[in-house]
Amino acid sequence: VCGAAHARLLWGQDMMGWVKQRFDERGIHPNPLSELVRPLVERYGFDVDDELLLGQWTIDQMPGRMRLPVDTQYLSMRGVPFNGADVHEKWLYERPDRPRVCLTLGVTTRTFYKDDDRRIARLLSTVADLDVEVVATLNAEQLDNMPSIPDNVRTLSYVPLNQLLPSCSAIIHHGGAGT
């Protein structure tokens, strides 16, 4: 909008670019994506165009084979897991006695699904009788109304997944983009 170079940084598949291209191919005008952002840019005296929507280039961490077919300029970048400085739990690097399973509902669900007690209780009761060690990333608020925590479940408010997952045989998750 101000003339500065700008790029998009994707953290998943390029759904915006893919959907916009589908609208264009089908001759759908005005493009609903353009209409969505139009009120935001019109107040500054600008119009919506492809460059505004998709940037001058797109930084994409997805491997080429996992990308959606979108006709735009991509700059490939390899994702490197980094969660900031943190204390490393020693047990994360020890071989577990039983298969380790990560149970994470993501950090975002803590904000948007405050009344998730039944689902969490059901998940915990489902894994209770399994011969596995479950590491559940649940905070105190999520655990407040739980009748009990199974013996095979270790709860942590937060642990970087790049530290936990190498020792896990499986993960149970909500399918969020951040996870």
mmCIF file of C-alpha atoms in Angstrom:
data_model
loop_
_atom_site.group_PDB
_atom_site.id
_atom_site.type_symbol
_atom_site.label_atom_id
_atom_site.label_comp_id
_atom_site.label_asym_id
_atom_site.label_seq_id
_atom_site.Cartn_x
_atom_site.Cartn_y
_atom_site.Cartn_z
ATOM 1 C CA VAL A 1 0.000 0.000 0.000
ATOM 2 C CA CYS A 2 2.878 2.400 0.788
ATOM 3 C CA GLY A 3 5.149 1.158 -2.004
ATOM 4 C CA ALA A 4 7.417 -0.990 0.157
ATOM 5 C CA ALA A 5 8.249 -4.492 -1.000
ATOM 6 C CA HIS A 6 6.133 -7.065 0.750
ATOM 7 C CA ALA A 7 5.908 -10.827 0.917
ATOM 8 C CA ARG A 8 3.658 -13.390 2.512
ATOM 9 C CA LEU A 9 5.064 -15.945 4.929
ATOM 10 C CA LEU A 10 3.006 -19.127 4.862
ATOM 11 C CA TRP A 11 2.754 -21.453 7.850
ATOM 12 C CA GLY A 12 0.688 -24.037 6.025
ATOM 13 C CA GLN A 13 -0.579 -24.714 2.529
ATOM 14 C CA ASP A 14 -1.357 -21.657 0.398
ATOM 15 C CA MET A 15 -5.127 -21.788 0.748
ATOM 16 C CA MET A 16 -5.527 -18.052 0.029
ATOM 17 C CA GLY A 17 -3.618 -18.307 -3.252
ATOM 18 C CA TRP A 18 -5.339 -21.554 -4.247
ATOM 19 C CA VAL A 19 -8.862 -20.248 -3.562
ATOM 20 C CA LYS A 20 -8.156 -16.946 -5.311
ATOM 21 C CA GLN A 21 -6.880 -18.815 -8.370
ATOM 22 C CA ARG A 22 -10.029 -21.005 -8.421
ATOM 23 C CA PHE A 23 -12.240 -17.890 -8.356
ATOM 24 C CA ASP A 24 -10.227 -16.318 -11.180
ATOM 25 C CA GLU A 25 -10.377 -19.508 -13.312
ATOM 26 C CA ARG A 26 -14.155 -19.616 -12.946
ATOM 27 C CA GLY A 27 -14.577 -15.926 -13.713
ATOM 28 C CA ILE A 28 -16.115 -15.169 -10.333
ATOM 29 C CA HIS A 29 -16.055 -11.371 -10.015
ATOM 30 C CA PRO A 30 -15.794 -9.590 -7.778
ATOM 31 C CA ASN A 31 -13.489 -12.042 -6.092
ATOM 32 C CA PRO A 32 -14.828 -12.692 -2.543
ATOM 33 C CA LEU A 33 -11.294 -12.516 -1.121
ATOM 34 C CA SER A 34 -10.838 -9.058 -2.631
ATOM 35 C CA GLU A 35 -14.173 -7.969 -1.206
ATOM 36 C CA LEU A 36 -13.126 -9.197 2.222
ATOM 37 C CA VAL A 37 -10.096 -6.903 2.423
ATOM 38 C CA ARG A 38 -11.459 -4.009 0.348
ATOM 39 C CA PRO A 39 -12.861 -2.020 3.332
ATOM 40 C CA LEU A 40 -9.471 -2.220 5.047
ATOM 41 C CA VAL A 41 -7.529 -0.663 2.155
ATOM 42 C CA GLU A 42 -10.116 1.733 0.711
ATOM 43 C CA ARG A 43 -9.871 3.976 3.759
ATOM 44 C CA TYR A 44 -6.262 4.638 2.693
ATOM 45 C CA GLY A 45 -7.263 5.411 -0.892
ATOM 46 C CA PHE A 46 -6.044 2.162 -2.448
ATOM 47 C CA ASP A 47 -7.685 -0.655 -4.347
ATOM 48 C CA VAL A 48 -7.263 -4.398 -3.987
ATOM 49 C CA ASP A 49 -5.158 -6.179 -6.599
ATOM 50 C CA ASP A 50 -3.310 -9.492 -6.870
ATOM 51 C CA GLU A 51 -0.096 -8.024 -5.475
ATOM 52 C CA LEU A 52 -1.880 -6.722 -2.407
ATOM 53 C CA LEU A 53 -3.560 -10.090 -1.785
ATOM 54 C CA LEU A 54 -0.624 -12.395 -2.545
ATOM 55 C CA GLY A 55 2.413 -10.190 -2.036
ATOM 56 C CA GLN A 56 5.239 -9.721 -4.505
ATOM 57 C CA TRP A 57 6.468 -13.152 -3.519
ATOM 58 C CA THR A 58 5.549 -15.841 -1.029
ATOM 59 C CA ILE A 59 7.927 -17.451 1.447
ATOM 60 C CA ASP A 60 6.852 -21.078 1.692
ATOM 61 C CA GLN A 61 8.148 -23.687 4.143
ATOM 62 C CA MET A 62 6.163 -26.544 2.602
ATOM 63 C CA PRO A 63 8.066 -29.160 0.597
ATOM 64 C CA GLY A 64 7.329 -28.757 -3.106
ATOM 65 C CA ARG A 65 5.336 -31.998 -3.299
ATOM 66 C CA MET A 66 2.981 -30.797 -0.570
ATOM 67 C CA ARG A 67 2.219 -27.425 -2.157
ATOM 68 C CA LEU A 68 -1.103 -26.653 -3.736
ATOM 69 C CA PRO A 69 -0.912 -25.846 -7.462
ATOM 70 C CA VAL A 70 -0.878 -22.035 -7.341
ATOM 71 C CA ASP A 71 0.596 -19.812 -10.040
ATOM 72 C CA THR A 72 2.549 -17.383 -7.872
ATOM 73 C CA GLN A 73 6.194 -16.671 -7.099
ATOM 74 C CA TYR A 74 7.419 -18.803 -4.202
ATOM 75 C CA LEU A 75 10.657 -18.515 -2.300
ATOM 76 C CA SER A 76 11.355 -21.879 -0.708
ATOM 77 C CA MET A 77 12.529 -21.943 2.867
ATOM 78 C CA ARG A 78 13.151 -24.899 5.126
ATOM 79 C CA GLY A 79 11.302 -24.752 8.404
ATOM 80 C CA VAL A 80 13.512 -25.127 11.463
ATOM 81 C CA PRO A 81 11.665 -25.953 14.679
ATOM 82 C CA PHE A 82 12.366 -23.375 17.335
ATOM 83 C CA ASN A 83 10.310 -22.596 20.396
ATOM 84 C CA GLY A 84 12.671 -20.169 22.092
ATOM 85 C CA ALA A 85 14.941 -20.803 25.026
ATOM 86 C CA ASP A 86 13.488 -23.306 27.451
ATOM 87 C CA VAL A 87 14.516 -25.681 30.191
ATOM 88 C CA HIS A 88 14.920 -29.147 28.730
ATOM 89 C CA GLU A 89 13.324 -31.872 30.799
ATOM 90 C CA LYS A 90 15.811 -34.731 31.178
ATOM 91 C CA TRP A 91 13.124 -37.410 30.785
ATOM 92 C CA LEU A 92 12.336 -36.102 27.280
ATOM 93 C CA TYR A 93 15.644 -37.519 26.080
ATOM 94 C CA GLU A 94 15.440 -40.855 27.865
ATOM 95 C CA ARG A 95 14.014 -43.884 26.122
ATOM 96 C CA PRO A 96 10.516 -44.493 27.552
ATOM 97 C CA ASP A 97 9.707 -47.877 29.126
ATOM 98 C CA ARG A 98 6.457 -48.067 27.156
ATOM 99 C CA PRO A 99 5.429 -46.442 23.890
ATOM 100 C CA ARG A 100 5.025 -42.713 24.491
ATOM 101 C CA VAL A 101 1.988 -40.918 23.091
ATOM 102 C CA CYS A 102 1.699 -37.147 22.898
ATOM 103 C CA LEU A 103 -1.788 -35.765 23.559
ATOM 104 C CA THR A 104 -2.064 -32.111 22.578
ATOM 105 C CA LEU A 105 -5.075 -29.953 21.912
ATOM 106 C CA GLY A 106 -2.940 -26.974 20.977
ATOM 107 C CA VAL A 107 -2.446 -23.732 22.826
ATOM 108 C CA THR A 108 -5.173 -21.948 20.838
ATOM 109 C CA THR A 109 -7.917 -24.286 22.053
ATOM 110 C CA ARG A 110 -7.280 -23.057 25.590
ATOM 111 C CA THR A 111 -8.492 -19.636 24.502
ATOM 112 C CA PHE A 112 -11.396 -20.562 22.244
ATOM 113 C CA TYR A 113 -12.774 -23.705 23.913
ATOM 114 C CA LYS A 114 -13.014 -22.869 27.592
ATOM 115 C CA ASP A 115 -15.769 -25.440 28.276
ATOM 116 C CA ASP A 116 -13.921 -28.444 26.893
ATOM 117 C CA ASP A 117 -14.102 -30.551 30.078
ATOM 118 C CA ARG A 118 -16.139 -33.421 28.625
ATOM 119 C CA ARG A 119 -13.897 -33.879 25.615
ATOM 120 C CA ILE A 120 -10.738 -33.819 27.745
ATOM 121 C CA ALA A 121 -12.244 -36.248 30.279
ATOM 122 C CA ARG A 122 -13.264 -38.579 27.432
ATOM 123 C CA LEU A 123 -9.771 -38.463 25.915
ATOM 124 C CA LEU A 124 -8.123 -39.198 29.263
ATOM 125 C CA SER A 125 -10.486 -42.087 30.038
ATOM 126 C CA THR A 126 -9.892 -43.514 26.553
ATOM 127 C CA VAL A 127 -6.127 -43.744 27.072
ATOM 128 C CA ALA A 128 -6.320 -44.844 30.735
ATOM 129 C CA ASP A 129 -6.296 -48.592 30.035
ATOM 130 C CA LEU A 130 -3.704 -48.542 27.266
ATOM 131 C CA ASP A 131 -0.204 -49.852 27.915
ATOM 132 C CA VAL A 132 1.389 -46.534 26.937
ATOM 133 C CA GLU A 133 2.849 -43.466 28.589
ATOM 134 C CA VAL A 134 0.750 -40.443 27.639
ATOM 135 C CA VAL A 135 2.226 -36.958 27.818
ATOM 136 C CA ALA A 136 -0.714 -34.540 27.774
ATOM 137 C CA THR A 137 -0.115 -30.834 27.237
ATOM 138 C CA LEU A 138 -2.965 -29.572 29.387
ATOM 139 C CA ASN A 139 -2.796 -26.573 31.702
ATOM 140 C CA ALA A 140 -4.244 -26.234 35.214
ATOM 141 C CA GLU A 141 -7.448 -24.632 33.947
ATOM 142 C CA GLN A 142 -8.061 -27.547 31.568
ATOM 143 C CA LEU A 143 -7.452 -30.036 34.386
ATOM 144 C CA ASP A 144 -9.493 -28.252 37.093
ATOM 145 C CA ASN A 145 -12.705 -30.210 36.539
ATOM 146 C CA MET A 146 -11.164 -33.581 35.744
ATOM 147 C CA PRO A 147 -12.341 -36.258 38.171
ATOM 148 C CA SER A 148 -8.931 -37.938 38.008
ATOM 149 C CA ILE A 149 -5.812 -38.224 35.907
ATOM 150 C CA PRO A 150 -4.984 -41.798 34.851
ATOM 151 C CA ASP A 151 -1.744 -43.250 36.217
ATOM 152 C CA ASN A 152 -0.272 -43.562 32.733
ATOM 153 C CA VAL A 153 -0.781 -39.843 31.957
ATOM 154 C CA ARG A 154 1.824 -37.161 32.661
ATOM 155 C CA THR A 155 0.493 -33.618 32.297
ATOM 156 C CA LEU A 156 2.506 -30.555 31.364
ATOM 157 C CA SER A 157 1.135 -27.109 30.705
ATOM 158 C CA TYR A 158 3.543 -26.717 27.805
ATOM 159 C CA VAL A 159 6.390 -28.553 26.188
ATOM 160 C CA PRO A 160 7.900 -27.717 22.796
ATOM 161 C CA LEU A 161 6.741 -30.410 20.381
ATOM 162 C CA ASN A 162 10.154 -30.523 18.712
ATOM 163 C CA GLN A 163 11.509 -31.737 22.069
ATOM 164 C CA LEU A 164 8.709 -34.188 22.851
ATOM 165 C CA LEU A 165 7.853 -35.814 19.523
ATOM 166 C CA PRO A 166 11.201 -37.534 18.826
ATOM 167 C CA SER A 167 10.504 -39.843 21.786
ATOM 168 C CA CYS A 168 6.866 -40.510 20.832
ATOM 169 C CA SER A 169 5.365 -43.419 18.930
ATOM 170 C CA ALA A 170 2.129 -41.537 18.207
ATOM 171 C CA ILE A 171 0.402 -38.197 18.616
ATOM 172 C CA ILE A 172 -3.238 -37.411 19.336
ATOM 173 C CA HIS A 173 -3.975 -33.845 18.236
ATOM 174 C CA HIS A 174 -6.722 -31.522 17.077
ATOM 175 C CA GLY A 175 -5.287 -30.885 13.616
ATOM 176 C CA GLY A 176 -4.473 -27.232 14.183
ATOM 177 C CA ALA A 177 -2.076 -25.389 11.907
ATOM 178 C CA GLY A 178 0.278 -24.539 14.759
ATOM 179 C CA THR A 179 0.531 -28.122 15.888
#
